[in-house]
Amino acid sequence: MTEAAYNFAYLDEQTKRMIRRAILKGLAVPGYQVPFASREMPMPYGWGTGGVQVTAATLVPEDRLKVIDQGADDTTNAVSIRKFFQRTAGVATTEATREATVIQTRHRIPETPLHEDQILVYQVPIPEPLRFLEPRETETRKMHALEEYGLMHVKLYEDIARHGTIATAYAYPVKVEGRYVMDPSPIPRFDNPKLESPAIQLFGAGREQRIYALPPHTKVVSLDFEDHPFDPSRADHPCALCGATDSYMDEVITDDAGGRMFLCSDTDYCSTRQKKGHRGTESAA
Amino acid sequence: MTTVTDTPLLRVRGVTKRYGARLGCGDVGFDLWPGEVLGIVGESGSGKSTLLSCLAGHLEPDAGEVLFDMDGGLCDTLRLSEPERRRMRRTDWAFVHQHARDGLRMGVSAGGNVGERLMAVGARNYGDIRARAADWLNRVEIAAERMDDRPTAFSGGMQQRLQIARNLVTGPRLVFMDEPTGGLDVSVQARLLDLLRGLVREMGLSAVIVTHDLAVVRLLADRLMVMKDGRVVEQGLTDQVLDDPQHGYTQLLVSSVLQV
Amino acid sequence: MIDCKDVTKRFTLHNQGGAVIEVLSGATLQVAPGECVALTGASGAGKSTLMRMIHGNYLAEAGRIAVGGVQVSGADPRTVLRLRRDTLGYVSQFLRVVPRVPALDVVAEPLLAVGWAPDAARDRAAALLTRLNVPAALWDLGPSTFSGGEQQRVNIARGFAHDYPALLLDEPTASLDATNRGVVLALIEEAKARGAAILGIFHDVEARAAVCDREVDVGAFRPVAA
C-alpha cells in the first residue's frame, strides 16, 4: 500500500468523520455536551485522549501545532503529545502562541490574546458541571434540557457558607450564550474572562466520551451571586523572571527552607517578555 | 383568615394503577380544598403509597385524572409536559419523604438544602437566600449555629424538620407526605406533629398524608380515607371515621389500636 | 339554632357477626338562641350519641340535623369542618390534643383558626385560664401531664375561647370543685346572654337546675325493638 492510502493524522476516516460531526454539532449548539464514540488512544485516560482525538480530527497538513500543559510547552505531557502529532501527522510545531493555528491545552488558556484563525483544544477530565451534586447522568441531562441550573448555585452557596467567598479556583462554571451551563475544564478562574474569544474553542473528554465547543465571540458568563460577584483573582506577586503582573502565576518552591518564587505559568508568554527586555527580581542580569 | 372558595385545590377522579394483574390502587377519587389535610390510612400493601406516588406524579397511573387548581382553572397534572410538571414540583408542590435522606442532599449544608429551592426558582442574592434559609430553620426549631452543618450530623427528628423547611421555603400550596413521622421517637413525633399543624394553619397549606398511624391522622388530618387492597373502603371526617366507622375493615383497624 | 328531627342511630358491628345495636329512633328537639337545654336519661340511653351526631362525629342513619341552618346529616366533611370552626363548639369529657403542646396554645387554637392575631388569641386564652384557676405555671406545659380536673378546665377554656353561636357541653362540671363549677356555670350564663344556643349533659342536678331552661329526656327516643 502507498502512503496516500493512509488517513492523515492517525485517525481512520470513519472515526474522523464521526468526531468532526460531533465537533460541528457542538459548535452549532454552544456549550452542549455532544456524546461521541471515544476511541482507544496510545496513551492512558487522563493524559488527554479526548483532546488528542479532537486535535487529530481538526488538523490539516498546513497547520502549525502548539501543545501546552499547565501553560508550559516543555512538560512531559505536552512534549509527548507534540511528538505524537509530529510523527503521525507530520505537521509543523511551535511554542509561540501567535504562530500556532491549533493549540492543544491542559488546564490553561494562553496569556497572549488568540485570534480568529486559531483553534484552542482543551483536554477535559469531567465534562459535567452538575456532577458535583447530582451523580445520575439521566438526571443531569434532563436538568440541562430543562435549564434547571439552581443546583449549580448551591455549589457556589456552599463555597461562600464555608469559606466566606466563592472558593472554587478552577473549573469555575460558566453559562454559555444564556443557555447551557458548561465546565470550562480545570482552567484557573483567572482564565475565565478569556473564554470570550475570537478563536474557536473545542473541548474533548475521552473517558467521558463528550465533545463540546464555543464558536468565536460566544458570550460566556461566569456564574455568581448579586452580592458575591465573580472575581477572576490574580497573584499578589510579579513574575520573578519577566516582572509581569497581569499573568497567571505558578508558585515554585526553591529550597527546603521555605524559599519560593512566583513565575508565569505560560512559558511562551514569559520568555517572549524576557526577550523584549522585561526583567524580574530573579532574572540573570 | 381562610377564605372559602368554590374551587377545590386538588380534584382526583378514577385514579387506577395496576402492576400486571395485581391492583395497586383502583378508581380513587376525592376533592381536596385549600387549607385541608387529607389522611390516607391502610396497612402495608393497601395501595396508599402507590396512590400517593400517582398523585405526586412520581408514578403514571393507568387511568384517571389528577386536577390541580392553576390560575383559577383546574388543570390535569398528568397531561402537563415534563418541564411544567417539574416546575410545579419546585414551586406549588412539595413532597416530604419518610426517610429524610431521600429528600435531602446529605452532602450539602442545612442552609444550602433550604436554599436550593430558592435558587432553583431564580434567587441569586446570597444574603437574601441565607436570610430566608435562616428564617425557615428557625421556624422548624433548628438553631442558627447549625446552619452550615451537614444533615449527616443531625438527629432523625432534625433531619425530618430540615426536610420540611426545605420543602416549604418556596411557599407551596400542596404538600404530599409519606409517613412523615415514621421511624421517629414518640416524643419527637409529637413535636413534629405540632410543627406541621402550625405551618398548615399559618400558611393555609393543603396536605395529603399517607400513614399507618391512626393517632397521627387524628391529630393532623381533617379528613380520612381508608384503603384496603387498592380500594377506598371508607372516607369522611377524620374523627367520624375513627369514632363511628361504617365499614367492617375500618372497625377492625380502629379496634386493633392500643389505647394509651 | 340546633334542630333535630326524627334522628335514628344504630351501630352495625361487622366483626361481631354483623350485630346491630339500635340506640336512638325518632329523636327530635330544638334549641333556640339564648337557651340552654339539658339532655337527660339513664346511662346508655344515647345522650352522648345524640350530641356526637349533632357535632358530626357520628353519622345519623335517618332524620335531619341542622345547626344554624346548616345541615349536618349527610353533609360533606368540608361543611362540617367549617361549621365546627365558626358556629358549633363542643366541650367533650376528655381532652384530645397533640402531646406537649402548651396549654395556652391549646386554648388559643380555636381563635387562631377563625383568624385572631396570635397575641390577641393568647391574651384571651390567658384570661380564660386565669378565670378557671389554672395556675400560670402550667400554661407552658402540655396538658396531658395535668390532673383530671386541670385537664377538664383547659378543655372548657378551649370550648369557650371563641364565641360560638351554638355549644355542646358533655358533663362540663364533672370532676370540678365548687369554685370552678361556679366559674363554668357563669361562663354558660354569659354564653346564653350573648345568644348562644346550648345543649348539654349535666349529671350534676344542681348545675342543671342553675343554668338549664328545660330538659329533654332521651329515653323517649328509645327504639321500639330494643
mmCIF file of C-alpha atoms in Angstrom, chain C residues 15-98:
data_model
loop_
_atom_site.group_PDB
_atom_site.id
_atom_site.type_symbol
_atom_site.label_atom_id
_atom_site.label_comp_id
_atom_site.label_asym_id
_atom_site.label_seq_id
_atom_site.Cartn_x
_atom_site.Cartn_y
_atom_site.Cartn_z
ATOM 1 C CA ASN C 15 -66.664 -8.020 63.092
ATOM 2 C CA GLN C 16 -69.118 -9.433 65.583
ATOM 3 C CA GLY C 17 -71.397 -11.322 63.228
ATOM 4 C CA GLY C 18 -72.966 -8.133 61.923
ATOM 5 C CA ALA C 19 -74.683 -7.482 65.254
ATOM 6 C CA VAL C 20 -76.876 -4.381 65.117
ATOM 7 C CA ILE C 21 -77.295 -2.165 68.154
ATOM 8 C CA GLU C 22 -80.265 0.199 67.977
ATOM 9 C CA VAL C 23 -79.579 3.336 70.019
ATOM 10 C CA LEU C 24 -81.970 6.115 69.005
ATOM 11 C CA SER C 25 -85.079 6.404 66.924
ATOM 12 C CA GLY C 26 -87.156 9.477 66.086
ATOM 13 C CA ALA C 27 -85.048 11.831 68.187
ATOM 14 C CA THR C 28 -86.492 15.324 67.801
ATOM 15 C CA LEU C 29 -85.509 18.534 69.595
ATOM 16 C CA GLN C 30 -84.829 22.230 69.074
ATOM 17 C CA VAL C 31 -82.606 24.642 70.927
ATOM 18 C CA ALA C 32 -83.217 28.353 70.378
ATOM 19 C CA PRO C 33 -80.570 31.091 70.642
ATOM 20 C CA GLY C 34 -80.049 32.128 74.256
ATOM 21 C CA GLU C 35 -81.497 28.855 75.502
ATOM 22 C CA CYS C 36 -79.808 26.058 77.438
ATOM 23 C CA VAL C 37 -81.335 22.605 77.104
ATOM 24 C CA ALA C 38 -80.307 19.586 79.177
ATOM 25 C CA LEU C 39 -80.347 16.057 77.782
ATOM 26 C CA THR C 40 -81.443 13.570 80.434
ATOM 27 C CA GLY C 41 -81.972 9.849 80.564
ATOM 28 C CA ALA C 42 -80.409 6.754 82.029
ATOM 29 C CA SER C 43 -76.821 5.860 81.324
ATOM 30 C CA GLY C 44 -76.565 4.302 77.863
ATOM 31 C CA ALA C 45 -79.807 5.893 76.706
ATOM 32 C CA GLY C 46 -77.935 7.723 73.946
ATOM 33 C CA LYS C 47 -77.324 11.245 75.318
ATOM 34 C CA SER C 48 -73.699 11.370 74.185
ATOM 35 C CA THR C 49 -74.583 9.612 70.941
ATOM 36 C CA LEU C 50 -77.084 12.340 70.053
ATOM 37 C CA MET C 51 -74.576 15.070 70.917
ATOM 38 C CA ARG C 52 -71.934 13.420 68.766
ATOM 39 C CA MET C 53 -74.329 13.190 65.857
ATOM 40 C CA ILE C 54 -75.072 16.914 66.128
ATOM 41 C CA HIS C 55 -71.299 17.503 66.150
ATOM 42 C CA GLY C 56 -70.895 15.350 63.036
ATOM 43 C CA ASN C 57 -68.754 12.863 64.901
ATOM 44 C CA TYR C 58 -71.315 10.075 64.481
ATOM 45 C CA LEU C 59 -73.330 9.551 61.332
ATOM 46 C CA ALA C 60 -77.120 9.681 61.585
ATOM 47 C CA GLU C 61 -78.905 6.757 59.935
ATOM 48 C CA ALA C 62 -82.053 8.697 59.232
ATOM 49 C CA GLY C 63 -83.644 12.018 60.089
ATOM 50 C CA ARG C 64 -82.353 15.560 59.765
ATOM 51 C CA ILE C 65 -79.887 17.523 61.904
ATOM 52 C CA ALA C 66 -79.199 21.195 61.291
ATOM 53 C CA VAL C 67 -77.179 23.772 63.194
ATOM 54 C CA GLY C 68 -77.636 27.453 62.379
ATOM 55 C CA GLY C 69 -79.448 26.474 59.194
ATOM 56 C CA VAL C 70 -76.583 24.259 58.010
ATOM 57 C CA GLN C 71 -77.497 20.641 57.550
ATOM 58 C CA VAL C 72 -75.100 18.335 59.404
ATOM 59 C CA SER C 73 -76.640 14.993 58.500
ATOM 60 C CA GLY C 74 -75.317 13.900 55.112
ATOM 61 C CA ALA C 75 -73.051 16.948 54.837
ATOM 62 C CA ASP C 76 -69.632 16.686 53.224
ATOM 63 C CA PRO C 77 -66.643 16.912 55.579
ATOM 64 C CA ARG C 78 -65.831 20.419 54.423
ATOM 65 C CA THR C 79 -69.214 21.741 55.536
ATOM 66 C CA VAL C 80 -68.914 20.089 58.929
ATOM 67 C CA LEU C 81 -65.381 21.430 59.401
ATOM 68 C CA ARG C 82 -66.493 24.956 58.596
ATOM 69 C CA LEU C 83 -69.447 24.602 60.959
ATOM 70 C CA ARG C 84 -67.169 23.416 63.763
ATOM 71 C CA ARG C 85 -64.717 26.214 63.142
ATOM 72 C CA ASP C 86 -67.202 29.066 63.054
ATOM 73 C CA THR C 87 -70.504 28.031 64.597
ATOM 74 C CA LEU C 88 -70.533 24.933 66.748
ATOM 75 C CA GLY C 89 -68.353 24.472 69.820
ATOM 76 C CA TYR C 90 -68.027 21.216 71.704
ATOM 77 C CA VAL C 91 -66.675 20.538 75.155
ATOM 78 C CA SER C 92 -66.103 16.815 75.418
ATOM 79 C CA GLN C 93 -65.388 14.842 78.567
ATOM 80 C CA PHE C 94 -61.856 14.192 77.504
ATOM 81 C CA LEU C 95 -59.202 16.461 76.117
ATOM 82 C CA ARG C 96 -57.566 15.212 72.951
ATOM 83 C CA VAL C 97 -54.569 17.283 71.827
ATOM 84 C CA VAL C 98 -51.113 16.930 70.354
#
